[in-house]
PDB file of C-alpha atoms in Angstrom:
ATOM      1  CA  MET A   1      -2.408   5.056  62.700  1.00  0.00           C
ATOM      2  CA  TYR A   2      -2.410   1.279  62.931  1.00  0.00           C
ATOM      3  CA  ILE A   3      -2.333  -0.825  66.059  1.00  0.00           C
ATOM      4  CA  PHE A   4      -1.286  -4.434  65.720  1.00  0.00           C
ATOM      5  CA  VAL A   5      -2.140  -6.615  68.683  1.00  0.00           C
ATOM      6  CA  VAL A   6      -3.018 -10.243  69.176  1.00  0.00           C
ATOM      7  CA  GLY A   7      -4.998 -12.309  71.642  1.00  0.00           C
ATOM      8  CA  GLU A   8      -6.288 -10.727  74.840  1.00  0.00           C
ATOM      9  CA  ALA A   9      -4.539  -7.447  74.082  1.00  0.00           C
ATOM     10  CA  ALA A  10      -6.625  -7.060  70.906  1.00  0.00           C
ATOM     11  CA  THR A  11      -9.808  -7.447  72.921  1.00  0.00           C
ATOM     12  CA  LEU A  12      -8.597  -4.888  75.449  1.00  0.00           C
ATOM     13  CA  VAL A  13      -7.707  -2.306  72.769  1.00  0.00           C
ATOM     14  CA  THR A  14     -11.041  -2.816  70.999  1.00  0.00           C
ATOM     15  CA  THR A  15     -12.945  -2.543  74.281  1.00  0.00           C
ATOM     16  CA  ASN A  16     -11.115   0.641  75.305  1.00  0.00           C
ATOM     17  CA  MET A  17     -11.715   2.240  71.899  1.00  0.00           C
ATOM     18  CA  ASN A  18     -15.400   1.250  71.992  1.00  0.00           C
ATOM     19  CA  ASN A  19     -15.794   2.591  75.550  1.00  0.00           C
ATOM     20  CA  SER A  20     -14.226   5.860  74.454  1.00  0.00           C
ATOM     21  CA  ASN A  21     -16.708   6.130  71.581  1.00  0.00           C
ATOM     22  CA  ILE A  22     -19.642   5.387  73.890  1.00  0.00           C
ATOM     23  CA  ILE A  23     -18.482   8.056  76.342  1.00  0.00           C
ATOM     24  CA  ARG A  24     -18.066  10.682  73.602  1.00  0.00           C
ATOM     25  CA  TYR A  25     -21.451   9.837  72.103  1.00  0.00           C
ATOM     26  CA  THR A  26     -23.165   9.950  75.501  1.00  0.00           C
ATOM     27  CA  ILE A  27     -21.664  13.378  76.208  1.00  0.00           C
ATOM     28  CA  ALA A  28     -22.866  14.645  72.816  1.00  0.00           C
ATOM     29  CA  CYS A  29     -26.379  13.312  73.459  1.00  0.00           C
ATOM     30  CA  ILE A  30     -26.538  14.945  76.895  1.00  0.00           C
ATOM     31  CA  HIS A  31     -25.378  18.242  75.390  1.00  0.00           C
ATOM     32  CA  GLU A  32     -28.007  18.096  72.618  1.00  0.00           C
ATOM     33  CA  PHE A  33     -30.710  17.091  75.107  1.00  0.00           C
ATOM     34  CA  ALA A  34     -29.793  20.099  77.262  1.00  0.00           C
ATOM     35  CA  LYS A  35     -29.945  22.448  74.267  1.00  0.00           C
ATOM     36  CA  ARG A  36     -33.317  21.194  73.072  1.00  0.00           C
ATOM     37  CA  HIS A  37     -34.956  21.312  76.480  1.00  0.00           C
ATOM     38  CA  LEU A  38     -33.265  24.547  77.629  1.00  0.00           C
ATOM     39  CA  LEU A  39     -31.430  22.917  80.531  1.00  0.00           C
ATOM     40  CA  THR A  40     -27.902  23.281  81.816  1.00  0.00           C
ATOM     41  CA  TYR A  41     -25.602  20.360  81.098  1.00  0.00           C
ATOM     42  CA  ARG A  42     -25.742  19.350  84.772  1.00  0.00           C
ATOM     43  CA  GLU A  43     -29.559  19.500  84.869  1.00  0.00           C
ATOM     44  CA  ALA A  44     -29.752  17.420  81.689  1.00  0.00           C
ATOM     45  CA  PHE A  45     -27.319  14.826  83.035  1.00  0.00           C
ATOM     46  CA  ASN A  46     -29.139  14.548  86.365  1.00  0.00           C
ATOM     47  CA  TYR A  47     -32.510  14.176  84.610  1.00  0.00           C
ATOM     48  CA  LEU A  48     -31.205  11.597  82.122  1.00  0.00           C
ATOM     49  CA  ASP A  49     -29.495   9.668  84.894  1.00  0.00           C
ATOM     50  CA  ARG A  50     -32.553   9.687  87.165  1.00  0.00           C
ATOM     51  CA  PHE A  51     -35.003   8.593  84.462  1.00  0.00           C
ATOM     52  CA  LYS A  52     -32.750   5.956  82.842  1.00  0.00           C
ATOM     53  CA  GLY A  53     -31.722   7.928  79.736  1.00  0.00           C
ATOM     54  CA  VAL A  54     -27.992   7.485  80.321  1.00  0.00           C
ATOM     55  CA  ALA A  55     -28.467   3.748  80.849  1.00  0.00           C
ATOM     56  CA  PHE A  56     -30.530   3.576  77.657  1.00  0.00           C
ATOM     57  CA  ILE A  57     -27.986   5.394  75.501  1.00  0.00           C
ATOM     58  CA  THR A  58     -25.085   3.258  76.753  1.00  0.00           C
ATOM     59  CA  GLU A  59     -27.001  -0.028  76.484  1.00  0.00           C
ATOM     60  CA  HIS A  60     -28.265   0.738  72.988  1.00  0.00           C
ATOM     61  CA  TYR A  61     -25.213   2.575  71.663  1.00  0.00           C
ATOM     62  CA  GLU A  62     -24.759   0.183  68.737  1.00  0.00           C
ATOM     63  CA  ALA A  63     -28.153   1.156  67.294  1.00  0.00           C
ATOM     64  CA  GLU A  64     -28.465   4.720  68.581  1.00  0.00           C
ATOM     65  CA  HIS A  65     -25.159   6.030  67.251  1.00  0.00           C
ATOM     66  CA  LEU A  66     -26.354   5.249  63.719  1.00  0.00           C
ATOM     67  CA  LEU A  67     -29.193   7.771  64.130  1.00  0.00           C
ATOM     68  CA  SER A  68     -28.967  11.540  63.973  1.00  0.00           C
ATOM     69  CA  LEU A  69     -28.501  13.310  67.294  1.00  0.00           C
ATOM     70  CA  ASP A  70     -32.014  14.762  66.877  1.00  0.00           C
ATOM     71  CA  GLU A  71     -33.440  11.243  66.686  1.00  0.00           C
ATOM     72  CA  ALA A  72     -31.339  10.155  69.661  1.00  0.00           C
ATOM     73  CA  VAL A  73     -32.687  13.088  71.686  1.00  0.00           C
ATOM     74  CA  ASP A  74     -36.226  12.105  70.646  1.00  0.00           C
ATOM     75  CA  ASP A  75     -35.527   8.584  71.922  1.00  0.00           C
ATOM     76  CA  LEU A  76     -34.019   9.866  75.180  1.00  0.00           C
ATOM     77  CA  THR A  77     -37.003  12.130  75.742  1.00  0.00           C
ATOM     78  CA  GLN A  78     -39.412   9.230  75.257  1.00  0.00           C
ATOM     79  CA  VAL A  79     -37.426   6.770  77.394  1.00  0.00           C
ATOM     80  CA  CYS A  80     -37.241   9.244  80.266  1.00  0.00           C
ATOM     81  CA  HIS A  81     -40.940  10.064  79.943  1.00  0.00           C
ATOM     82  CA  ASN A  82     -41.723   6.329  80.044  1.00  0.00           C
ATOM     83  CA  ASN A  83     -39.702   6.109  83.265  1.00  0.00           C
ATOM     84  CA  GLY A  84     -41.539   8.935  85.022  1.00  0.00           C
ATOM     85  CA  GLY A  85     -39.816  12.021  83.633  1.00  0.00           C
ATOM     86  CA  GLY A  86     -41.902  15.128  83.035  1.00  0.00           C
ATOM     87  CA  ILE A  87     -40.199  16.479  79.909  1.00  0.00           C
ATOM     88  CA  GLN A  88     -41.961  15.768  76.621  1.00  0.00           C
TER      89      GLN A  88
END
């Protein structure tokens, strides 16, 4: 499928596609975090949100999505621990 757009519309399409990728990747990371730490999805989301993991994964998506999900979960675990979380 090809999308041909010019000007501001091209920026909008690119932004929407990138946002969609970030959302999908964030959901996958939360799911993997929950599995590793034996949490429900909701518990994992609440923990990651409270201790800045969700903010980290969305801010650093460009670098993080190049890593394996295991490495991303390692990073999330460390970021949350650095921000007061108790899971190691």
